[in-house]
XYZ file of C-alpha atoms in Angstrom:
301
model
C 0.688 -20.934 -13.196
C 1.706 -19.159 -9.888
C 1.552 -20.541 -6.456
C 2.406 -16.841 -4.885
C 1.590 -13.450 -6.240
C 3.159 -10.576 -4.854
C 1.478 -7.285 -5.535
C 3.746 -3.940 -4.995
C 2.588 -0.341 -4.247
C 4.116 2.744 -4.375
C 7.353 3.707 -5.507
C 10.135 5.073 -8.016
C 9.931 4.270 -11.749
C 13.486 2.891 -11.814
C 12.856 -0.308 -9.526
C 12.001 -2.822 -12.073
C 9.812 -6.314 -11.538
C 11.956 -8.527 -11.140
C 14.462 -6.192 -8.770
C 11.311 -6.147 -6.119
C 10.592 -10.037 -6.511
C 14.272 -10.736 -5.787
C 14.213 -8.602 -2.584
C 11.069 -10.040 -1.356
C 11.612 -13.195 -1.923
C 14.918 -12.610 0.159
C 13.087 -10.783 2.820
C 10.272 -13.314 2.875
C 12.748 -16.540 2.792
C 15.155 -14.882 5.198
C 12.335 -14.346 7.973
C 11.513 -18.341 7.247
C 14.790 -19.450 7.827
C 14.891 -17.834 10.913
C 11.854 -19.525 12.008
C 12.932 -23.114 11.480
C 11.348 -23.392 7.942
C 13.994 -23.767 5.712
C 12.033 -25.797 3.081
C 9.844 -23.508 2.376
C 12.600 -21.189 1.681
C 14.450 -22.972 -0.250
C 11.413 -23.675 -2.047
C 10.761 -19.785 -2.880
C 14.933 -19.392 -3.421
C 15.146 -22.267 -5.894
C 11.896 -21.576 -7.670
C 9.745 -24.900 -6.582
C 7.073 -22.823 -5.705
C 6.766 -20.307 -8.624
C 6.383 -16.622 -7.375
C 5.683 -14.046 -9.642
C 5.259 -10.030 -9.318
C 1.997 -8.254 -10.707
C 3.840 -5.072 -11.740
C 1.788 -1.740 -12.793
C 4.152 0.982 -11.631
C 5.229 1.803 -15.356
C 1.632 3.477 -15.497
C 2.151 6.002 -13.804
C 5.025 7.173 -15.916
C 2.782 10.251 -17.639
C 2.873 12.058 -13.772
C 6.180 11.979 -13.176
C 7.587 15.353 -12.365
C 10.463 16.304 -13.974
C 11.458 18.897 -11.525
C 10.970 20.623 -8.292
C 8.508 23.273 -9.687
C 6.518 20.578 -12.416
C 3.333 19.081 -11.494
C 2.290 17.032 -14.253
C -1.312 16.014 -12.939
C -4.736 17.220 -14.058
C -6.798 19.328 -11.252
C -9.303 16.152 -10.681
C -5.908 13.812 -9.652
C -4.712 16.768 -7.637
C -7.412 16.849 -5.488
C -7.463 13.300 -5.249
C -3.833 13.722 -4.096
C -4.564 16.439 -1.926
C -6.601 14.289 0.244
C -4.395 11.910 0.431
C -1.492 13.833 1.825
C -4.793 15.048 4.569
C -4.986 11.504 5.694
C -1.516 10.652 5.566
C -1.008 13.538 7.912
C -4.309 12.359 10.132
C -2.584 8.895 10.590
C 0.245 10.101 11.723
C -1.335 12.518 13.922
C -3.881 9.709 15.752
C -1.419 6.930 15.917
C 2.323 7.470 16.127
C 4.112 6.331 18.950
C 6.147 9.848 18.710
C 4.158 12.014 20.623
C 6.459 14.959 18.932
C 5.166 13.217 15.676
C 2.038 13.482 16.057
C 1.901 17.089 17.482
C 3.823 17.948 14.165
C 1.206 16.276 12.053
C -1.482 18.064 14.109
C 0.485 21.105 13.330
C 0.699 20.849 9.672
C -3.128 19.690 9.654
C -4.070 23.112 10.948
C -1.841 25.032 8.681
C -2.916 23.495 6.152
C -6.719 24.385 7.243
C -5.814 27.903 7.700
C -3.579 28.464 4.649
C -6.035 26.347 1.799
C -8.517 27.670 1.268
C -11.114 27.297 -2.009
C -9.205 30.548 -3.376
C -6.167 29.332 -3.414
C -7.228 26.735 -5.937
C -7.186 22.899 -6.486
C -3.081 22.648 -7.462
C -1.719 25.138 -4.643
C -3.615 23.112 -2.576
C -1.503 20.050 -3.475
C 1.355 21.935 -3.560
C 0.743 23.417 0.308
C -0.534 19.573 1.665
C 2.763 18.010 0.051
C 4.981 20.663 2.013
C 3.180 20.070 4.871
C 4.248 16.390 4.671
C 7.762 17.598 4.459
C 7.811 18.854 8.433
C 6.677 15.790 9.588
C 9.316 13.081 11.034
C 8.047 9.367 9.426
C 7.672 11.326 6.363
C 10.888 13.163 5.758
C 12.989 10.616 7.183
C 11.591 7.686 5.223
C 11.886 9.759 1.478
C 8.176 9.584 1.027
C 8.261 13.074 0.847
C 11.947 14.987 1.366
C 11.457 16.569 -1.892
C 8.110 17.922 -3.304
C 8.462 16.358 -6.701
C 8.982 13.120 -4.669
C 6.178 13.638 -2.535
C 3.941 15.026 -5.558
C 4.633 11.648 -7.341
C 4.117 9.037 -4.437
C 0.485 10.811 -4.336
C 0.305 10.890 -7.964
C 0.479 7.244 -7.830
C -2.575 6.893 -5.171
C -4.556 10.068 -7.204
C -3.975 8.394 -10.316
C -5.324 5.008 -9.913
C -8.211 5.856 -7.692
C -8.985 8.921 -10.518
C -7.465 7.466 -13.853
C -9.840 4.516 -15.189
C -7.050 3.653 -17.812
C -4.935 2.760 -14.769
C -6.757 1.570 -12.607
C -8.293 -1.205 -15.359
C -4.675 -1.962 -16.282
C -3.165 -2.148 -12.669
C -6.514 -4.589 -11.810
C -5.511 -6.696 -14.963
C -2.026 -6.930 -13.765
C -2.638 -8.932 -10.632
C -5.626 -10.670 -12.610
C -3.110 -11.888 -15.094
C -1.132 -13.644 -12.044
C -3.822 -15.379 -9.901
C -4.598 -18.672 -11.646
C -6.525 -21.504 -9.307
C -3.232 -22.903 -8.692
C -2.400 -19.825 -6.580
C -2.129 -20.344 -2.982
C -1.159 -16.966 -2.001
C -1.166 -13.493 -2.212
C 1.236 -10.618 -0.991
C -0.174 -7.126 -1.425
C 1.543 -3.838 0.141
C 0.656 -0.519 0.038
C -1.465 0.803 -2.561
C -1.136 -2.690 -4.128
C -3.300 -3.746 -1.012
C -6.243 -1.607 -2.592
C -4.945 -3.298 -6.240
C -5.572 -6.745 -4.955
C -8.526 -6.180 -2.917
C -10.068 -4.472 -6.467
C -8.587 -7.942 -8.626
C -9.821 -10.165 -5.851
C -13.507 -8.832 -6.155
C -13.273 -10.281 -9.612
C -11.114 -13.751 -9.388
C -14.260 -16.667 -9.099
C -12.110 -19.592 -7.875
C -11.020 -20.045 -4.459
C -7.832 -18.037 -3.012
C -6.882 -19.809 0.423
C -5.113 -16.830 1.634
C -4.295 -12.936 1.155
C -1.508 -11.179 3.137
C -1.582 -7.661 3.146
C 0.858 -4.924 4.628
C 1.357 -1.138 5.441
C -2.051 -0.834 3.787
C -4.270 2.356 2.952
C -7.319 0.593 2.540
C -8.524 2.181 5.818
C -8.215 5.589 4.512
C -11.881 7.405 4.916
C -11.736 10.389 2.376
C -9.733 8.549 -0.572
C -9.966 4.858 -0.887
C -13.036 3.855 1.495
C -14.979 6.462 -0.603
C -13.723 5.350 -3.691
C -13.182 1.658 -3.332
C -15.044 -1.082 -5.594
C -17.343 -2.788 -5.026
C -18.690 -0.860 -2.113
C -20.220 -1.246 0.326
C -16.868 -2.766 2.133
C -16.630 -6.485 2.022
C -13.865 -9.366 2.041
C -13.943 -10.690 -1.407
C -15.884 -14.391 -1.891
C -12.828 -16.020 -3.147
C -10.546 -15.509 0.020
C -10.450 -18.344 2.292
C -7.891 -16.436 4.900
C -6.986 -12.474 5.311
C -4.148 -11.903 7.479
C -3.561 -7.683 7.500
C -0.232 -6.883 9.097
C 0.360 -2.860 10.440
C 2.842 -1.193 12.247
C 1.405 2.258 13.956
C 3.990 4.227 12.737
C 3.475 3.597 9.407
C 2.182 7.154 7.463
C 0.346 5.045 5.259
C -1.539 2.503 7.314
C -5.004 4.326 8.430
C -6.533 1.800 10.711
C -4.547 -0.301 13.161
C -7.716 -3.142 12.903
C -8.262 -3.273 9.255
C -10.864 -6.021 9.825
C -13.170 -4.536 11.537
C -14.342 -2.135 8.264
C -14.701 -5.830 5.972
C -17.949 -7.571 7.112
C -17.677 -11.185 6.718
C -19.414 -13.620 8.796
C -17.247 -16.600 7.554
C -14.264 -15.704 10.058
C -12.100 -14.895 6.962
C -10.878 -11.577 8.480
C -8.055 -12.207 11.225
C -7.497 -9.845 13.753
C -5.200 -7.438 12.427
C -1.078 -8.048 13.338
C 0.961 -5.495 14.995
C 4.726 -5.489 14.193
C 7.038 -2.398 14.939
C 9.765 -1.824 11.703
C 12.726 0.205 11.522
C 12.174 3.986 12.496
C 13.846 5.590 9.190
C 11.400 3.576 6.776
C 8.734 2.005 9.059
C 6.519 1.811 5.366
C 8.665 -0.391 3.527
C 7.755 -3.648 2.063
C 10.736 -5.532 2.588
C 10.713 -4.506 6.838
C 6.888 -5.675 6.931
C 8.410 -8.951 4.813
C 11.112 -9.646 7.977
C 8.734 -10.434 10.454
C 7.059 -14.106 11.552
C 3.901 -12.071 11.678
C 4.144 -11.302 7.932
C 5.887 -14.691 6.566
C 4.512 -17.658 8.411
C 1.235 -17.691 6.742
C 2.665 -18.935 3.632
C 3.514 -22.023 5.198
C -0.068 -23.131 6.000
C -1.074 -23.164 2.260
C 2.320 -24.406 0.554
């Protein structure tokens, strides 16, 4: 029985479960402190209020490269992933505060116009949009995608779930396994924001509140084409929504996430701008360090 379900997204292989719980729980109880609430973070430090992490990263151990030059995915995840590195370079391009960021994205877009086309084929494709993602500023200087095998498997992680049914049923079943009725909240970042909003489709009992953060759920051409159920809609459990962006984050599509999830309950809150550090504005523990993010938690525990 869990009172708060943390859901991650993307990331390396070697950062276990219960490595990510302890640094959001110190992120998350560190931001409380700071605003006045100390019980409830003693209550997350001490283990009161049981907090556990739906982990599903191990799946995507079979795409993995194990070098510069490998791509281990099939052409259909590919092109999945090729898309994705499109609309992480569109984001950046329509929303960065860096105007030199966003002409470089704009840039690489039209390169990447002019240099793929259908002869080429599906994996040099990949291969030129993950370079691309390489010249641009958020991306290189957060790690997303310094390397190609590094950026090959971050996109290997979207491509695989929103392509693989194998993973996607068993990342789904991870967060399922969490949420009980006893659960009063939910953290979800990242692709773990598309995860949860999946798992939450499915979960009958009430939910009073969802928090989600640098989330792709926005993204036209690879999740809100390929999201379940469609058409777009908050899921019937969810008594509260709160979506939390940053506009320099590569990953976040839409800076008013709410406005795509019809609901005519007033579930959906007006989406929460914070601003994180420049070097990793995507990360889940920088989202985790602001009020904006934490405070939620304290009207449902």
């Amino acid at each position: 029985m869990t009172d708060v379900v943390m859901v991650h997204g993307i990331g390396p292989l070697d950062e276990s479960p219960d490595e990510m719980r302890a640094d959001w729980i110190g992120a998350l109880s560190g931001t409380l402190r700071k605003a006045g609430r100390t019980a409830h973070a003693e209550g997350l430090e001490t283990g009161r209020a049981s907090v556990s992490m739906a982990y599903y990263r191990h799946l995507f151990k079979p795409f993995e490269p194990k070098n510069e030059w490998d791509c281990p995915l099939p052409e259909k995840l590919a092109h999945i992933g090729g898309d994705a590195a499109q609309d992480i370079l569109g984001n950046v391009a329509r929303h960065a505060t860096d105007p030199t960021d966003r002409a470089d994205a704009d840039r690489e877009l039209a390169a990447l116009g002019k240099d793929a086309g259908p002869e080429q084929g599906v994996m040099e494709i990949f291969r030129l949009a993950v370079a691309g993602l390489a010249h641009v500023g958020p991306l290189a200087q957060s790690g997303f995608a310094t390397l190609s095998s590094r950026g090959m498997f971050h996109l290997g992680q979207v491509a695989s779930y929103l392509g693989d049914e194998s993973v996607r049923k068993q990342a789904v079943e991870s967060v399922l396994a969490c949420v009980t009725p006893r659960t009063k909240v939910v953290f979800a970042h990242s692709l773990g924001t598309v995860v949860a909003y999946e798992a939450l489709h499915r979960v009958s009992h009430p939910l009073p509140l969802l928090v989600t953060f640098g989330s792709p759920l926005g993204m036209r051409t690879i999740v809100r084409e390929k999201l379940r159920p469609s058409p777009l809609r908050v899921p019937p459990c969810l008594g509260r929504w709160v979506n939390v962006v940053d506009r320099d984050d590569f990953i976040v599509a839409k800076l008013h996430l709410e406005r795509l999830f019809p609901c005519d309950r007033g579930v959906f809150e007006i989406s929460r701008k914070v601003k994180n550090p420049n070097l990793n504005p995507h990360a889940a523990v920088h989202y985790l360090g602001h009020p904006e993010t934490a405070l939620p938690l304290t009207e449902v525990l």
